[in-house]
mmCIF file of C-alpha atoms in Angstrom:
data_model
loop_
_atom_site.group_PDB
_atom_site.id
_atom_site.type_symbol
_atom_site.label_atom_id
_atom_site.label_comp_id
_atom_site.label_asym_id
_atom_site.label_seq_id
_atom_site.Cartn_x
_atom_site.Cartn_y
_atom_site.Cartn_z
ATOM 1 C CA MET Z 28 -10.334 0.305 -19.797
ATOM 2 C CA PRO Z 29 -7.405 2.815 -21.472
ATOM 3 C CA ARG Z 30 -4.833 3.748 -19.466
ATOM 4 C CA ILE Z 31 -5.222 7.859 -18.648
ATOM 5 C CA SER Z 32 -3.109 10.639 -18.076
ATOM 6 C CA LEU Z 33 -1.770 10.981 -14.218
ATOM 7 C CA ASP Z 34 0.311 13.199 -12.495
ATOM 8 C CA HIS Z 35 2.128 12.117 -9.040
ATOM 9 C CA ARG Z 36 3.302 14.287 -5.809
ATOM 10 C CA LEU Z 37 4.077 13.564 -2.507
ATOM 11 C CA ALA Z 38 1.335 13.492 0.662
ATOM 12 C CA THR Z 39 1.186 16.012 3.342
ATOM 13 C CA ARG Z 40 -1.020 16.106 6.232
ATOM 14 C CA ALA Z 41 -3.228 18.141 4.707
ATOM 15 C CA ASP Z 42 -4.149 15.951 2.520
ATOM 16 C CA MET Z 43 -5.125 12.948 5.292
ATOM 17 C CA PRO Z 44 -9.099 14.194 5.069
ATOM 18 C CA ALA Z 45 -9.295 13.426 1.160
ATOM 19 C CA LEU Z 46 -6.753 9.927 2.189
ATOM 20 C CA ALA Z 47 -8.963 8.951 4.713
ATOM 21 C CA GLU Z 48 -12.138 8.762 2.069
ATOM 22 C CA LEU Z 49 -10.195 7.539 -0.701
ATOM 23 C CA MET Z 50 -8.987 4.579 1.655
ATOM 24 C CA ASN Z 51 -12.176 3.585 2.926
ATOM 25 C CA ALA Z 52 -14.237 3.622 -0.297
ATOM 26 C CA ALA Z 53 -11.446 1.265 -1.812
ATOM 27 C CA ILE Z 54 -11.610 -0.724 1.350
ATOM 28 C CA GLY Z 55 -15.313 -0.787 1.194
ATOM 29 C CA GLU Z 56 -15.607 -1.608 -2.192
ATOM 30 C CA LEU Z 57 -12.737 -3.509 -3.626
ATOM 31 C CA GLN Z 58 -12.954 -5.908 -1.145
ATOM 32 C CA LYS Z 59 -16.938 -7.252 -1.437
ATOM 33 C CA PRO Z 60 -15.856 -10.342 -3.691
ATOM 34 C CA PHE Z 61 -12.850 -11.487 -1.248
ATOM 35 C CA LEU Z 62 -14.264 -10.556 2.238
ATOM 36 C CA THR Z 63 -17.897 -10.590 4.387
ATOM 37 C CA GLU Z 64 -18.821 -7.221 5.870
ATOM 38 C CA THR Z 65 -17.391 -8.645 9.245
ATOM 39 C CA GLN Z 66 -14.028 -9.169 7.587
ATOM 40 C CA ILE Z 67 -14.046 -5.933 5.840
ATOM 41 C CA ALA Z 68 -14.985 -4.049 9.084
ATOM 42 C CA SER Z 69 -11.999 -5.925 10.767
ATOM 43 C CA SER Z 70 -9.587 -4.639 7.616
ATOM 44 C CA ARG Z 71 -10.519 -1.305 8.477
ATOM 45 C CA ALA Z 72 -9.583 -1.575 11.644
ATOM 46 C CA ILE Z 73 -6.278 -2.757 10.635
ATOM 47 C CA MET Z 74 -5.208 -1.136 8.089
ATOM 48 C CA GLY Z 75 -5.941 3.064 6.659
ATOM 49 C CA LEU Z 76 -3.059 5.621 6.619
ATOM 50 C CA ASP Z 77 0.236 5.599 8.850
ATOM 51 C CA THR Z 78 1.344 9.382 9.104
ATOM 52 C CA GLN Z 79 4.935 8.293 9.530
ATOM 53 C CA LEU Z 80 4.826 7.731 5.379
ATOM 54 C CA ILE Z 81 3.872 11.463 5.230
ATOM 55 C CA ASP Z 82 6.581 12.868 7.199
ATOM 56 C CA ASP Z 83 9.367 10.500 6.020
ATOM 57 C CA GLY Z 84 8.400 12.089 2.487
ATOM 58 C CA THR Z 85 7.753 8.409 1.025
ATOM 59 C CA TYR Z 86 3.869 8.670 0.325
ATOM 60 C CA PHE Z 87 3.076 9.086 -3.136
ATOM 61 C CA ILE Z 88 -0.283 10.792 -4.176
ATOM 62 C CA VAL Z 89 -1.739 9.738 -7.810
ATOM 63 C CA GLU Z 90 -4.712 12.171 -9.742
ATOM 64 C CA GLN Z 91 -6.268 12.684 -12.561
ATOM 65 C CA ASN Z 92 -6.844 16.674 -13.703
ATOM 66 C CA GLY Z 93 -6.688 16.824 -9.465
ATOM 67 C CA VAL Z 94 -8.536 14.077 -8.854
ATOM 68 C CA LEU Z 95 -7.319 11.338 -6.836
ATOM 69 C CA ALA Z 96 -6.983 8.014 -7.941
ATOM 70 C CA GLY Z 97 -5.186 6.650 -5.594
ATOM 71 C CA CYS Z 98 -2.263 6.309 -3.000
ATOM 72 C CA GLY Z 99 0.508 4.752 -0.970
ATOM 73 C CA GLY Z 100 3.983 4.377 -0.364
ATOM 74 C CA TRP Z 101 7.325 2.345 0.715
ATOM 75 C CA SER Z 102 8.685 2.853 3.505
ATOM 76 C CA ARG Z 103 12.636 2.050 5.495
ATOM 77 C CA ARG Z 104 11.028 1.499 8.529
ATOM 78 C CA GLU Z 105 9.995 -2.225 9.919
ATOM 79 C CA THR Z 106 6.873 -2.013 10.268
ATOM 80 C CA LEU Z 107 4.888 -3.422 7.081
ATOM 81 C CA TYR Z 108 0.977 -3.057 6.931
ATOM 82 C CA GLY Z 109 -1.036 -1.136 9.271
ATOM 83 C CA GLY Z 110 -2.409 2.155 10.277
ATOM 84 C CA ASP Z 111 -1.570 4.927 12.989
ATOM 85 C CA ARG Z 112 -3.938 3.087 15.375
ATOM 86 C CA SER Z 113 -2.732 -0.453 14.585
ATOM 87 C CA PRO Z 114 -0.937 -2.072 17.174
ATOM 88 C CA GLY Z 115 2.354 -3.362 17.233
ATOM 89 C CA ARG Z 116 4.249 -0.785 14.694
ATOM 90 C CA ASP Z 117 7.963 -0.281 14.954
ATOM 91 C CA ALA Z 118 9.710 2.945 13.960
ATOM 92 C CA ALA Z 119 13.018 1.393 13.641
ATOM 93 C CA LEU Z 120 15.190 1.753 10.499
ATOM 94 C CA LEU Z 121 15.490 -1.159 8.283
ATOM 95 C CA ASP Z 122 19.314 -1.443 6.694
ATOM 96 C CA PRO Z 123 19.017 -1.696 2.953
ATOM 97 C CA THR Z 124 22.260 -4.131 2.429
ATOM 98 C CA ARG Z 125 19.815 -7.063 4.661
ATOM 99 C CA ASP Z 126 16.729 -5.792 4.822
ATOM 100 C CA ALA Z 127 13.652 -5.187 1.503
ATOM 101 C CA ALA Z 128 12.165 -2.047 1.983
ATOM 102 C CA ARG Z 129 8.493 -2.338 2.964
ATOM 103 C CA VAL Z 130 5.271 -0.920 -0.093
ATOM 104 C CA ARG Z 131 3.669 0.236 2.414
ATOM 105 C CA ALA Z 132 -0.741 1.638 2.362
ATOM 106 C CA MET Z 133 -2.045 1.819 -1.761
ATOM 107 C CA TYR Z 134 -4.997 2.008 -2.448
ATOM 108 C CA THR Z 135 -7.042 2.997 -5.856
ATOM 109 C CA HIS Z 136 -10.124 4.683 -5.799
ATOM 110 C CA PRO Z 137 -12.716 2.258 -6.662
ATOM 111 C CA THR Z 138 -13.213 4.822 -10.060
ATOM 112 C CA PHE Z 139 -10.204 4.712 -11.340
ATOM 113 C CA ILE Z 140 -9.189 0.323 -10.775
ATOM 114 C CA ARG Z 141 -7.648 -1.145 -13.665
ATOM 115 C CA ARG Z 142 -6.572 2.443 -15.508
ATOM 116 C CA GLY Z 143 -2.215 2.208 -14.042
ATOM 117 C CA VAL Z 144 -2.827 3.633 -11.072
ATOM 118 C CA GLY Z 145 -1.326 0.482 -8.955
ATOM 119 C CA ARG Z 146 1.524 0.100 -11.696
ATOM 120 C CA LEU Z 147 2.290 3.841 -10.721
ATOM 121 C CA ILE Z 148 2.618 3.866 -6.980
ATOM 122 C CA LEU Z 149 4.629 0.864 -7.117
ATOM 123 C CA LYS Z 150 7.069 2.025 -9.862
ATOM 124 C CA LEU Z 151 7.833 5.281 -8.061
ATOM 125 C CA CYS Z 152 8.265 2.531 -4.342
ATOM 126 C CA GLU Z 153 10.213 0.422 -6.307
ATOM 127 C CA ASP Z 154 12.702 3.421 -7.789
ATOM 128 C CA ALA Z 155 12.380 5.937 -4.496
ATOM 129 C CA ALA Z 156 14.036 2.118 -2.452
ATOM 130 C CA ARG Z 157 16.037 1.410 -5.226
ATOM 131 C CA GLY Z 158 17.986 4.935 -5.047
ATOM 132 C CA GLU Z 159 18.060 4.576 -1.013
ATOM 133 C CA GLY Z 160 20.002 1.234 -1.493
ATOM 134 C CA PHE Z 161 17.357 -1.757 -0.911
ATOM 135 C CA THR Z 162 17.718 -3.843 -3.500
ATOM 136 C CA ARG Z 163 14.741 -5.892 -2.252
ATOM 137 C CA VAL Z 164 10.736 -4.813 -1.337
ATOM 138 C CA GLU Z 165 8.072 -6.834 -0.149
ATOM 139 C CA LEU Z 166 4.437 -5.721 1.163
ATOM 140 C CA MET Z 167 1.201 -7.073 2.264
ATOM 141 C CA ALA Z 168 -1.394 -7.811 -0.069
ATOM 142 C CA THR Z 169 -5.131 -8.093 0.181
ATOM 143 C CA MET Z 170 -7.255 -10.479 -1.827
ATOM 144 C CA ALA Z 171 -8.013 -7.612 -3.882
ATOM 145 C CA GLY Z 172 -4.639 -6.564 -4.572
ATOM 146 C CA GLU Z 173 -2.678 -9.414 -5.339
ATOM 147 C CA PRO Z 174 -3.464 -9.765 -8.880
ATOM 148 C CA LEU Z 175 -1.409 -6.763 -9.007
ATOM 149 C CA TYR Z 176 1.718 -7.067 -7.524
ATOM 150 C CA ARG Z 177 1.529 -10.433 -8.715
ATOM 151 C CA ALA Z 178 1.584 -9.405 -12.507
ATOM 152 C CA CYS Z 179 4.274 -6.939 -11.145
ATOM 153 C CA GLY Z 180 6.694 -9.534 -10.377
ATOM 154 C CA PHE Z 181 5.683 -9.928 -6.286
ATOM 155 C CA GLU Z 182 5.988 -12.992 -5.349
ATOM 156 C CA ALA Z 183 3.941 -14.852 -2.552
ATOM 157 C CA VAL Z 184 6.348 -15.832 0.469
ATOM 158 C CA GLU Z 185 3.555 -16.141 3.285
ATOM 159 C CA GLU Z 186 -0.499 -16.883 4.202
ATOM 160 C CA VAL Z 187 -1.294 -14.583 7.056
ATOM 161 C CA VAL Z 188 -4.231 -14.243 8.960
ATOM 162 C CA ASP Z 189 -4.640 -11.041 10.903
ATOM 163 C CA ASN Z 190 -7.446 -11.433 13.965
ATOM 164 C CA ARG Z 191 -6.500 -8.083 15.387
ATOM 165 C CA GLY Z 192 -9.732 -6.971 13.956
ATOM 166 C CA GLY Z 193 -12.143 -9.376 15.304
ATOM 167 C CA ALA Z 194 -12.776 -11.165 12.339
ATOM 168 C CA GLY Z 195 -9.903 -12.952 10.403
ATOM 169 C CA VAL Z 196 -8.698 -11.004 7.279
ATOM 170 C CA PRO Z 197 -6.681 -12.918 4.719
ATOM 171 C CA LEU Z 198 -3.402 -11.760 3.836
ATOM 172 C CA LEU Z 199 -0.401 -12.474 1.588
ATOM 173 C CA ARG Z 200 2.735 -11.379 2.369
ATOM 174 C CA MET Z 201 4.881 -10.755 -1.192
ATOM 175 C CA ARG Z 202 8.665 -9.996 -1.956
ATOM 176 C CA LYS Z 203 10.534 -8.651 -4.758
ATOM 177 C CA THR Z 204 14.325 -8.600 -5.661
ATOM 178 C CA LEU Z 205 14.849 -4.860 -7.693
#
């Protein structure tokens, strides 16, 4: 598919209902080739929006002509992945001289896949993290997201199965030097 003209901005709390809808569509559709229905339900339980990202001003929305195409952000905090209701979150600040910034909660609406949305979000996140002194970024990839992250220079460092939602969801911790 050809690249499209995309706009971006920081998300606000007023965007939360639209973001939740996009995340639900992305999890439900884009994970189908990789997960069972039970695993998709578990994925919904462990993933989602972390409002700390919105409050920190590190969560982006990508739109085409005012239509929400995707979202994602980065964090200077310890939590690697998961939404507001995920257990084990840690809001401790990272040290840019020693820690990797976190790329978090990346979702593309199914009608906008393979149009540059994910690459744009990654660039925005990497540029912002670099601007705050980070020299590395890491993320927890879903199986659907792994090909994009590899194509953008991320390398796998750890395979994980998250059982917190019931059925085990395979994930891949990935890292990149900026």
